[in-house]
Short mmCIF file of C-alpha atoms in Angstrom, two decimals:
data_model
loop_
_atom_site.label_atom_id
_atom_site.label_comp_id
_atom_site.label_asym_id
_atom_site.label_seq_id
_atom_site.Cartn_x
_atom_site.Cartn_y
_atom_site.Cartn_z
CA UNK M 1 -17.09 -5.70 -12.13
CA UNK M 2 -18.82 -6.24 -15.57
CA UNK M 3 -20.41 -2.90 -16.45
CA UNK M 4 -23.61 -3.48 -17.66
CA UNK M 5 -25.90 -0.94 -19.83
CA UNK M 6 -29.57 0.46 -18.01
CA UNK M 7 -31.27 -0.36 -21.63
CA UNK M 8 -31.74 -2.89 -24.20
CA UNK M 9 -30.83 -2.71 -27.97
CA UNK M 10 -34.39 -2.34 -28.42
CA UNK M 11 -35.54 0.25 -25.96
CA UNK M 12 -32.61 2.61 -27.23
CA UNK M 13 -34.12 1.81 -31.13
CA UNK M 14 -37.93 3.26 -29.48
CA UNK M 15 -35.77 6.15 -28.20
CA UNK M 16 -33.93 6.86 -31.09
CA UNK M 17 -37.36 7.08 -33.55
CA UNK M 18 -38.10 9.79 -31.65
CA UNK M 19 -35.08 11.64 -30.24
CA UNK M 20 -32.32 11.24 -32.91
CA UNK M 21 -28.76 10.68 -31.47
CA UNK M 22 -26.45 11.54 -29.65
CA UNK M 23 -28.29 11.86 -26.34
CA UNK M 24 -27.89 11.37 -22.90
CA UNK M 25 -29.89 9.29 -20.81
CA UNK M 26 -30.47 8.85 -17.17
CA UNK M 27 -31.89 6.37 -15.05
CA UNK M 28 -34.67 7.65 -12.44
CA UNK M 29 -34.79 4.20 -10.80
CA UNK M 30 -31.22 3.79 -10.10
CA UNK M 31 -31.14 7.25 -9.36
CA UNK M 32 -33.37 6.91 -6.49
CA UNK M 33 -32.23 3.77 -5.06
CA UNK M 34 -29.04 5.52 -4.71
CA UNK M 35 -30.94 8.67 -2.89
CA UNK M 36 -32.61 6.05 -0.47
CA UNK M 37 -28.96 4.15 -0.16
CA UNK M 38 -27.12 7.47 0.96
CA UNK M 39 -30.41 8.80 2.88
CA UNK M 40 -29.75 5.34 4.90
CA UNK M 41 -26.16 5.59 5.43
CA UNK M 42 -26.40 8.45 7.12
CA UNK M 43 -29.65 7.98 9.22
CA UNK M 44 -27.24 7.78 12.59
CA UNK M 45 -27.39 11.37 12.34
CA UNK M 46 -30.76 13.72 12.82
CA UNK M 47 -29.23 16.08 11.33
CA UNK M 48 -27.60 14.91 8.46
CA UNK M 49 -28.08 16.26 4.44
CA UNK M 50 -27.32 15.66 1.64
CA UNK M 51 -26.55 19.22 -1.18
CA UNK M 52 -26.11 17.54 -4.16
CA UNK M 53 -23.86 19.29 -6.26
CA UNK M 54 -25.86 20.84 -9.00
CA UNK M 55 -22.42 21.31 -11.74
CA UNK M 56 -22.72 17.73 -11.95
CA UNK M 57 -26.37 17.56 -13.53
CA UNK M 58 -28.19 21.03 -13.70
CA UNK M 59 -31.28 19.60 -14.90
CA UNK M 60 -34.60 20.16 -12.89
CA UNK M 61 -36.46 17.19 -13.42
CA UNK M 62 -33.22 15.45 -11.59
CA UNK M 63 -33.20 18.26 -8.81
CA UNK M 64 -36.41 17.63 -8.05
CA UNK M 65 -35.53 13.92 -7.28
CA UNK M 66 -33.03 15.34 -4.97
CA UNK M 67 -35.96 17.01 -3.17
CA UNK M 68 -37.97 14.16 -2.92
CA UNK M 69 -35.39 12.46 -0.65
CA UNK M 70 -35.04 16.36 1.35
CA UNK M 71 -31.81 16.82 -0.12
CA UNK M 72 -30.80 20.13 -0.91
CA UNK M 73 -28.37 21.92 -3.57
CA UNK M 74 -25.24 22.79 -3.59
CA UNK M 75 -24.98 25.82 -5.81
CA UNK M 76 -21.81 27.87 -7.05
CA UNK M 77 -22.81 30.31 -9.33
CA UNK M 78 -26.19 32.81 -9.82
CA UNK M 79 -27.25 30.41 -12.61
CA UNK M 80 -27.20 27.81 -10.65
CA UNK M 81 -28.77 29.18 -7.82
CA UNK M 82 -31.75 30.80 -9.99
CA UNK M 83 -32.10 26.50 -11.53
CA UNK M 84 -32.43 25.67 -7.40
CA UNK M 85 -34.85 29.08 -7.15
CA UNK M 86 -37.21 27.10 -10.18
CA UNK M 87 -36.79 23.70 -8.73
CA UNK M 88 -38.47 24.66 -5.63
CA UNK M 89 -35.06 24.92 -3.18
CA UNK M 90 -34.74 27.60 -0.77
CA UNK M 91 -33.05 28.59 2.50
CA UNK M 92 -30.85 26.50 3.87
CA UNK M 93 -31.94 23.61 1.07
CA UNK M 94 -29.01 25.39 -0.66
CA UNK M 95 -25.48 25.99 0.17
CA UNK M 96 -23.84 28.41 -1.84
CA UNK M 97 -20.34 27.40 -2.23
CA UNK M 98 -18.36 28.73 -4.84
CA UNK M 99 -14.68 30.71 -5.31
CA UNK M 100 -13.40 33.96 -6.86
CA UNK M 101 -16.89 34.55 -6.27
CA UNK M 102 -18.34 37.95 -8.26
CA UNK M 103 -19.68 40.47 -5.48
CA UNK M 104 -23.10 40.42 -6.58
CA UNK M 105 -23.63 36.77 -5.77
CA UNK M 106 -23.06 36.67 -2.40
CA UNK M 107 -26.40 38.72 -2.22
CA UNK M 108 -28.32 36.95 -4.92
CA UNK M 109 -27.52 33.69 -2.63
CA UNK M 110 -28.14 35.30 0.70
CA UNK M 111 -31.57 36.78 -0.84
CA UNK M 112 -32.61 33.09 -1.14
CA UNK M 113 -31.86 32.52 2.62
CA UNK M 114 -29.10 30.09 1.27
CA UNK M 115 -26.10 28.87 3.48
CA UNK M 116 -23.27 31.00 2.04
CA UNK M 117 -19.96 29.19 2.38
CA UNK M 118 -16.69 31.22 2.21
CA UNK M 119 -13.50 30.22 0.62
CA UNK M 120 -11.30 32.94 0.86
CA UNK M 121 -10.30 34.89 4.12
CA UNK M 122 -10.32 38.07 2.11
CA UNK M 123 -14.23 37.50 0.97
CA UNK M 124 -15.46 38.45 4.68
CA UNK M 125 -15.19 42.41 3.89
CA UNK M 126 -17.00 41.92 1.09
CA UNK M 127 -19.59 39.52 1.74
CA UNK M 128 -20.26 41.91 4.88
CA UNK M 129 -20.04 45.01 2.73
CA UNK M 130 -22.62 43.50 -0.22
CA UNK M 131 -24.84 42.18 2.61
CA UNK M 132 -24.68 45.06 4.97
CA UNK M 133 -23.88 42.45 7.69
CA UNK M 134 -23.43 39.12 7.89
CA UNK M 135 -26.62 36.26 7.84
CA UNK M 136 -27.16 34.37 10.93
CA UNK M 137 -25.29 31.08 9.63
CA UNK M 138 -22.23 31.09 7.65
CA UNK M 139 -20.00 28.06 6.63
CA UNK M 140 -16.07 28.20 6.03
CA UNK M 141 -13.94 25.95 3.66
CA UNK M 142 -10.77 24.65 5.04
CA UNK M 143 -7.93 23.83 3.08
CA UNK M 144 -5.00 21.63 5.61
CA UNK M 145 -2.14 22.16 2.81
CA UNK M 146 0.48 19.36 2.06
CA UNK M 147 -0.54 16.24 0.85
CA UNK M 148 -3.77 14.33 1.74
CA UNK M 149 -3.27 10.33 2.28
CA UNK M 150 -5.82 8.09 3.07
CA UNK M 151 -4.53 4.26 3.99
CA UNK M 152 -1.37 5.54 3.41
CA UNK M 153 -1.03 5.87 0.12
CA UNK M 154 -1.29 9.64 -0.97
CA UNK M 155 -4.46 10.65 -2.83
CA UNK M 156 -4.19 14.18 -3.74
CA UNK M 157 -2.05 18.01 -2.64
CA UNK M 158 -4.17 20.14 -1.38
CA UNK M 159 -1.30 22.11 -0.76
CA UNK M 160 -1.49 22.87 -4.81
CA UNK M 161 -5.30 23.88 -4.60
CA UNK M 162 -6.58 27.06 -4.69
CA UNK M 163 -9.98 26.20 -2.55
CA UNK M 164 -10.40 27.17 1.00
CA UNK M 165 -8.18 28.66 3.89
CA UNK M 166 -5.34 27.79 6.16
CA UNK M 167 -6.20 26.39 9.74
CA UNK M 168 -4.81 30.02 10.81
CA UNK M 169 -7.35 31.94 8.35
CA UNK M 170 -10.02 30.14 9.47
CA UNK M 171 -10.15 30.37 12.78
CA UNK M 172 -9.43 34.06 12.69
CA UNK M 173 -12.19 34.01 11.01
CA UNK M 174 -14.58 32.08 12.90
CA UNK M 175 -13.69 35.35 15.77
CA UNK M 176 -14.51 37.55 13.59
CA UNK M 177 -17.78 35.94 12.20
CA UNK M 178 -18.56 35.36 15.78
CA UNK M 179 -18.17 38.75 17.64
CA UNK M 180 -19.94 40.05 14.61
CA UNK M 181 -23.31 38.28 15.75
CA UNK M 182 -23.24 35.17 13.31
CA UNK M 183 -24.77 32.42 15.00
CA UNK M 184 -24.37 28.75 13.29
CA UNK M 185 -20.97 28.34 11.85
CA UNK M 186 -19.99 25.58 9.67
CA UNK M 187 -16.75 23.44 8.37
CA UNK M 188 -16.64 22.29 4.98
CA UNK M 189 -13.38 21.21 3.24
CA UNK M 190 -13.02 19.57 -0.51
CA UNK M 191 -9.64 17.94 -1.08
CA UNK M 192 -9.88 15.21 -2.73
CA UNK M 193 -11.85 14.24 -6.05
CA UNK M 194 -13.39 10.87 -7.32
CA UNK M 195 -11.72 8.25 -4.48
CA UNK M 196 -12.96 4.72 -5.18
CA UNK M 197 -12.26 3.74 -1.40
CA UNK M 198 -14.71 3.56 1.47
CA UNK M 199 -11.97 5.09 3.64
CA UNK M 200 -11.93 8.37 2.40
CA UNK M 201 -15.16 10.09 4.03
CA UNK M 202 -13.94 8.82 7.34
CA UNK M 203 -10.19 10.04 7.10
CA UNK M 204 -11.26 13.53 6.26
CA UNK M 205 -14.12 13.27 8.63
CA UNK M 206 -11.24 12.64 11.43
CA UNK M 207 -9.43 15.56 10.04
CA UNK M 208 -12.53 17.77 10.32
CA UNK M 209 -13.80 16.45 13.68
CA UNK M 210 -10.54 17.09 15.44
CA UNK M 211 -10.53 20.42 14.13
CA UNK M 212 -13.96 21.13 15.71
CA UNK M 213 -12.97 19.71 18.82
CA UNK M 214 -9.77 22.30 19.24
CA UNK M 215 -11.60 25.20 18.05
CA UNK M 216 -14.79 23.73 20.95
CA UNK M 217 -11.52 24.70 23.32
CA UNK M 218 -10.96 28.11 21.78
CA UNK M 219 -14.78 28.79 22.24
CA UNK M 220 -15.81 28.28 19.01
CA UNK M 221 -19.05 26.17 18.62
CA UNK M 222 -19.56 24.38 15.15
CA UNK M 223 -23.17 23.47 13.95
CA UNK M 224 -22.69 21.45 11.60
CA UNK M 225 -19.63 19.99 9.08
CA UNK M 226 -19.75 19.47 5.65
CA UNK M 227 -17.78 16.75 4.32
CA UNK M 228 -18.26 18.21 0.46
CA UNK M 229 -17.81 15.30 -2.58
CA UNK M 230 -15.01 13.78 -3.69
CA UNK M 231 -17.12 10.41 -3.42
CA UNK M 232 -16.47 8.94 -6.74
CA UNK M 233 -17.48 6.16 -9.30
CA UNK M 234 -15.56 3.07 -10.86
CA UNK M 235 -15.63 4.34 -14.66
CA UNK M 236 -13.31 1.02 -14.77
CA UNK M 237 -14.97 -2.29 -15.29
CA UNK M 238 -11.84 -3.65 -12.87
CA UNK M 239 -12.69 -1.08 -10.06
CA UNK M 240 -14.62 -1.75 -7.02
CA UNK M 241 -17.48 0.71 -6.15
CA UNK M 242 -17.87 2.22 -3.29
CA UNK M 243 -20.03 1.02 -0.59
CA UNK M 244 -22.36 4.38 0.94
CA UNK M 245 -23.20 2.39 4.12
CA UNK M 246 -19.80 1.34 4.50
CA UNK M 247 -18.74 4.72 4.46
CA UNK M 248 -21.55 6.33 6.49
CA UNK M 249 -20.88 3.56 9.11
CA UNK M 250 -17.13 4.54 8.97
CA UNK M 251 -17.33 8.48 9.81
CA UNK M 252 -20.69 7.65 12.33
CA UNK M 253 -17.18 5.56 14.47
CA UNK M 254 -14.99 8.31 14.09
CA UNK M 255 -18.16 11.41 15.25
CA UNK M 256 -18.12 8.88 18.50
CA UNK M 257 -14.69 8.66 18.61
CA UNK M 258 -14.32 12.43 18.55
CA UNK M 259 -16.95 14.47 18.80
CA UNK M 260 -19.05 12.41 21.00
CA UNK M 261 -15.92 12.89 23.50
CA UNK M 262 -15.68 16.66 22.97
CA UNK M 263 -19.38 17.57 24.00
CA UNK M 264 -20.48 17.96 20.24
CA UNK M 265 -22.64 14.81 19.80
CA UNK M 266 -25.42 17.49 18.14
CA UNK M 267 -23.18 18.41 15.18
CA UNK M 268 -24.76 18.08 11.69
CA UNK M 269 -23.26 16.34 9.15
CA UNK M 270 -23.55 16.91 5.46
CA UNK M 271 -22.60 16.27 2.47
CA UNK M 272 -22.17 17.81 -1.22
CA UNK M 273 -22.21 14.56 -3.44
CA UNK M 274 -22.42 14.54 -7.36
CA UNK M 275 -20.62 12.07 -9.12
CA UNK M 276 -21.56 9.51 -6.89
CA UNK M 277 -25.22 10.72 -6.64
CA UNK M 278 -25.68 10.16 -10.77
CA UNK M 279 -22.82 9.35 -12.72
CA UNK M 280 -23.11 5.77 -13.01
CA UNK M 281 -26.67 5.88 -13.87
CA UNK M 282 -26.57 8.25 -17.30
CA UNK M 283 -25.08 7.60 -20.80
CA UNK M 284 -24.45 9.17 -23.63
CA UNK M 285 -26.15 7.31 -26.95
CA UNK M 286 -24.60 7.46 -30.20
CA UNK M 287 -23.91 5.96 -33.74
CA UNK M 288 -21.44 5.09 -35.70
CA UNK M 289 -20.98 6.75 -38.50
CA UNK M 290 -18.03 6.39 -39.81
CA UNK M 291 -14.67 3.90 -40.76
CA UNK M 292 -11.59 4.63 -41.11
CA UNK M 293 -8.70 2.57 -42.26
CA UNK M 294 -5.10 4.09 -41.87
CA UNK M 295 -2.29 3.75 -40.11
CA UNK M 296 -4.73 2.78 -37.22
CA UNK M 297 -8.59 1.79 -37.01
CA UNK M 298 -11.36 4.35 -36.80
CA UNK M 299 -14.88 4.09 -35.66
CA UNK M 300 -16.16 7.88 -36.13
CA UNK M 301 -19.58 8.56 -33.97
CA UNK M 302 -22.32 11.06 -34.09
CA UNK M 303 -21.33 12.81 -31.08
CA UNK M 304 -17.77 14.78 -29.79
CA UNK M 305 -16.18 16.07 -26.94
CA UNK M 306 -18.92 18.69 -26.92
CA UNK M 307 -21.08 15.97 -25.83
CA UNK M 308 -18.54 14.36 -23.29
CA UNK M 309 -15.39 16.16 -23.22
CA UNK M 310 -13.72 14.03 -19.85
CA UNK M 311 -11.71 11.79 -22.32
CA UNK M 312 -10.32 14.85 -24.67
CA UNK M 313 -9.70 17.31 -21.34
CA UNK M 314 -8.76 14.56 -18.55
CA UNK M 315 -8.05 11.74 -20.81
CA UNK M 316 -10.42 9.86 -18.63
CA UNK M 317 -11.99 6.49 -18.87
CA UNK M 318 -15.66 5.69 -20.01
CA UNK M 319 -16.26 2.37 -20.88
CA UNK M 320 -18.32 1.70 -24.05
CA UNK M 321 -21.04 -1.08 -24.86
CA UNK M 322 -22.23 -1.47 -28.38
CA UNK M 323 -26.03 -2.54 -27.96
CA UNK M 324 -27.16 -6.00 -28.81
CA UNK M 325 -22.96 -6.93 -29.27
CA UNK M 326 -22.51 -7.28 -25.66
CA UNK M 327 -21.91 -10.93 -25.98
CA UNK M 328 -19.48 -10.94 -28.66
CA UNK M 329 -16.15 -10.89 -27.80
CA UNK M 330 -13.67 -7.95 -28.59
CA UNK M 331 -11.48 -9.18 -31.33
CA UNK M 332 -10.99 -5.57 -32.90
CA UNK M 333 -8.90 -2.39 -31.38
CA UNK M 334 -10.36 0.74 -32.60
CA UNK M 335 -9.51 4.51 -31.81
CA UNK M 336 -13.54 6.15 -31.12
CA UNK M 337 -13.90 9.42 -32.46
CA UNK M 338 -15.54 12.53 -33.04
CA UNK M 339 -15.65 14.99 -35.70
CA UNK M 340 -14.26 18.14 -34.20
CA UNK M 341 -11.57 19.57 -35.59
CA UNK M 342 -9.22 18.60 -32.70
CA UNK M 343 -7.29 15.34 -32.49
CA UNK M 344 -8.28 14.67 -29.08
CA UNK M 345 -11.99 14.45 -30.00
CA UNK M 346 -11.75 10.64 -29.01
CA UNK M 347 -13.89 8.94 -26.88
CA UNK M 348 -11.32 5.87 -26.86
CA UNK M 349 -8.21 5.38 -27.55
CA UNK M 350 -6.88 1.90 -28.68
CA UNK M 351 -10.08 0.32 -26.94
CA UNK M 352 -10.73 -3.26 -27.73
CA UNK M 353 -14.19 -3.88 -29.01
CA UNK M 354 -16.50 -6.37 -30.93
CA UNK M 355 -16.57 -5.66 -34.64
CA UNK M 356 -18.74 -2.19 -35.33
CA UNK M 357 -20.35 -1.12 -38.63
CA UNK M 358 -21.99 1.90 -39.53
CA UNK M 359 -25.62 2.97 -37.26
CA UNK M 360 -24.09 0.36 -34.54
CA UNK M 361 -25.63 2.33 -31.26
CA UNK M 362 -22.86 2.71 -28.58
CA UNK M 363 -23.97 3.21 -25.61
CA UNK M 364 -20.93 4.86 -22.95
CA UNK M 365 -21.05 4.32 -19.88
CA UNK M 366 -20.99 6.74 -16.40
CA UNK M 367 -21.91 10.02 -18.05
CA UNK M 368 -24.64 11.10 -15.25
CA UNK M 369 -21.84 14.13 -13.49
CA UNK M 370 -20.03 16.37 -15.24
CA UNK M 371 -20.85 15.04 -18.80
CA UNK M 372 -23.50 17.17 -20.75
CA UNK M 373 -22.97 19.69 -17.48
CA UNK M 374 -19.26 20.40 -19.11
CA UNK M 375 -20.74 20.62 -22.86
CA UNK M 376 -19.79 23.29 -25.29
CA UNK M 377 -20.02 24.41 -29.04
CA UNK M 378 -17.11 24.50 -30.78
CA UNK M 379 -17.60 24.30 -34.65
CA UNK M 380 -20.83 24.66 -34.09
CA UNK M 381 -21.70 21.32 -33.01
CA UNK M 382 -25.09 21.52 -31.10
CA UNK M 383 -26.14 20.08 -27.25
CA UNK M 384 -27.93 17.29 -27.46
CA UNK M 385 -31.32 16.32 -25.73
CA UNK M 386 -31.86 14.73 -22.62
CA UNK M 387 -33.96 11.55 -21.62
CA UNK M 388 -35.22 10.66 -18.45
CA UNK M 389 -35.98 6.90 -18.44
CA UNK M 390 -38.73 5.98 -15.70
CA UNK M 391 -38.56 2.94 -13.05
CA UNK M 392 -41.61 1.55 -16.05
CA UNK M 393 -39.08 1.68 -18.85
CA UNK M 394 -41.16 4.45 -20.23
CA UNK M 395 -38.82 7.84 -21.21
CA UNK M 396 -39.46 12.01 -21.32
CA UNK M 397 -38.01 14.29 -22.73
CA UNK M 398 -36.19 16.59 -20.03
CA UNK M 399 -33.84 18.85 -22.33
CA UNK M 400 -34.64 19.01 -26.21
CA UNK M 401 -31.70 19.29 -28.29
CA UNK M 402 -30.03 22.65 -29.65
CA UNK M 403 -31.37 24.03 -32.78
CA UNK M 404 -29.46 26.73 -34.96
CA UNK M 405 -31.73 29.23 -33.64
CA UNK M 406 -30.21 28.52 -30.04
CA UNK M 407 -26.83 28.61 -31.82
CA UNK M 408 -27.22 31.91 -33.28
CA UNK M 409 -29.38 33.37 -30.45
CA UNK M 410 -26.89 35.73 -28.83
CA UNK M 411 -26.62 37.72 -32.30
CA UNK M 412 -30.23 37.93 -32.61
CA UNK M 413 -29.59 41.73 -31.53
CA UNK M 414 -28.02 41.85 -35.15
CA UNK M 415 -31.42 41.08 -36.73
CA UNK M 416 -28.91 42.34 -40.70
CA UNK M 417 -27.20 38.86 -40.26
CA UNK M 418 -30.64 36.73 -41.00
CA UNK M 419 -29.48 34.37 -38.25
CA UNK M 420 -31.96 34.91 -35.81
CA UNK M 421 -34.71 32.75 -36.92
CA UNK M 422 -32.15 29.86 -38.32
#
């Protein structure tokens, strides 16, 4: 698959006279086609919805798409759940699933009406204790253990995870939860992460259905299921995407394969996409800056890792584009790096590209999850802004960049150091 870039030379030059790089840009039409594509997928079922996962891209303006389509959030922390609070989510529009959870949040999420979903056994005396009681719905995350294979060929261990509960926790749990008044209970499970097969959702949807259908026998009645993420993206130009309505086809055979059987033909499905929601439609902008010439070849950019650390944590994959060189062919093998003061500050490694001189704009690819999301500061290197390109080609600002002052802010109680107001 060739990747190709959501903007022109040109329209990243109109960008950049205004917003300097780096930056990260998203695009609200493909964004939305993609809302309508899963939205469609899933249509089999009345109750079906979508949380999408808010670590991947906390940014309101994109919530708010979310909402358009009557998705919901999925929210693990109070931050999190207060950005779902000012986008206009509430109720069960958010599921609060998180782990090692602090006390306090279980309460902050119930006081939102959200759908609290528990990970650990252990967590029931406390959520009960911080709630004084337990809300009328409550979800619990399953963990099976061992290894997880899909088309036989084995994609991850949850056995080595530290999300969710063992098929005895959780239904000694669901007893509990049930002779103490609760009256929807929910299945969720995440075991997998980033599968670039249309057979995953259905596998684990098999998994979860039969589980439903033995604890129907034990007198526990599910409401709904949550099939989580782990949906993912082809960062690889050699990678096939995934096909939504393949997969939403695949788990509506398996719900009449298993639940239809078992009586439970009103069970809810959901899901708790984010990767595959936006990641192919952002990227992060930026210049080059910099050669080097030693014992390999250097291109040195205007952003880091801060910007998109997935290549210096996971050593992942992002394909890069320079603009207006996409038809030249890539005669030279360049290293693409940072300037942090860490030798994994590199974008690429070895990556064969066209020839690149200094202010060439690279543009690299799939940053829309878990990109500016997993940002940071170190050596003081600042955020960058956001842009929010519109199905007219015309752009807004959605985040402005970090300033010094923003740096500094958390001293600003030490008003002797004359940082404050940097």
């Amino acid at each position: 698959m060739e990747k190709k870039p959501f903007i022109t030379k040109d329209e990243a030059l109109k960008i950049i006279a205004r917003y300097p790089t780096p930056f990260h840009i998203y695009d609200e039409d493909g964004i939305r086609k993609n809302c309508e594509a899963v939205k469609e997928a899933f249509s089999w079922n009345e109750g079906f919805r979508e949380y999408f996962a808010v670590k991947a891209l906390p940014n309101p303006f994109i919530l708010k798409i979310m909402k358009d389509y009557g998705f919901g959030l999925d929210c693990a922390s109070e931050a999190e759940l207060a950005l779902a609070k000012a986008s206009g989510f509430s109720g069960k529009e958010i599921m609060f699933s998180s782990n090692d959870t602090p006390y306090h949040e279980f309460k902050v999420a119930n006081d939102l009406g959200s759908i609290i979903n528990v990970d650990d056994f252990t967590q029931l005396d406390i959520i009960e204790r911080e709630l004084s009681g337990f809300p009328e719905t409550i979800c619990c995350r399953f963990n099976p253990g061992g290894t997880y294979e899909v088309s036989n060929s084995i994609m991850d261990n949850p056995g080595d995870s530290k999300y969710g509960m063992t098929q005895e926790q959780i239904i000694k749990a669901y007893r509990i939860l049930k002779d103490k008044g609760v009256k929807h209970l929910g299945l969720h499970a995440f075991l997998v992460s980033n599968t670039v097969t249309n057979d995953y959702y259905p596998a684990l949807s098999k998994t979860l259905f039969e589980l439903a259908a033995r604890l129907k026998e034990e007198g526990i009645v599910l409401s709904f299921i949550n099939l989580s993420g782990g949906v993912g993206i082809p960062y690889r130009p050699e990678q096939t995407p995934n096909d939504i309505r393949k997969i939403g086809e695949g788990v509506r055979k398996v719900f009449e394969e298993v639940l239809v059987p078992a009586g439970l033909s009103d069970m809810k499905i959901f899901t708790e996409m984010g990767r595959f929601m936006t990641g192919p439609y952002g990227a992060l902008i930026t210049r080059a800056i910099n050669k080097k010439h030693i014992y390999k070849e250097y291109i040195g950019v205007d952003a880091t890792a801060c910007n998109l650390m997935r290549p210096a944590m996971y050593g992942a994959y992002h394909h890069i584009t320079v603009l207006g060189k996409e038809d030249l062919p890539c005669t030279e093998k360049y290293d693409v790096t940072g300037s942090l003061c860490e030798n994994n500050d590199k974008f690429a490694i070895d990556r064969m590209l066209p020839p690149i001189e200094d202010g060439d704009i690279l543009y690299i690819h799939d940053t829309g999850a878990h990109s500016y999301a997993m940002g940071y500061n170190y050596n003081g290197r600042l955020r960058s802004a956001e842009i929010l390109l519109h199905p007219d080609r015309s752009f807004s600002l959605i985040r402005r960049a970090e300033t010094l002052k923003d740096y500094f802010s958390t001293l600003d109680c030490f008003p002797e150091l004359g940082l404050s107001s940097g």
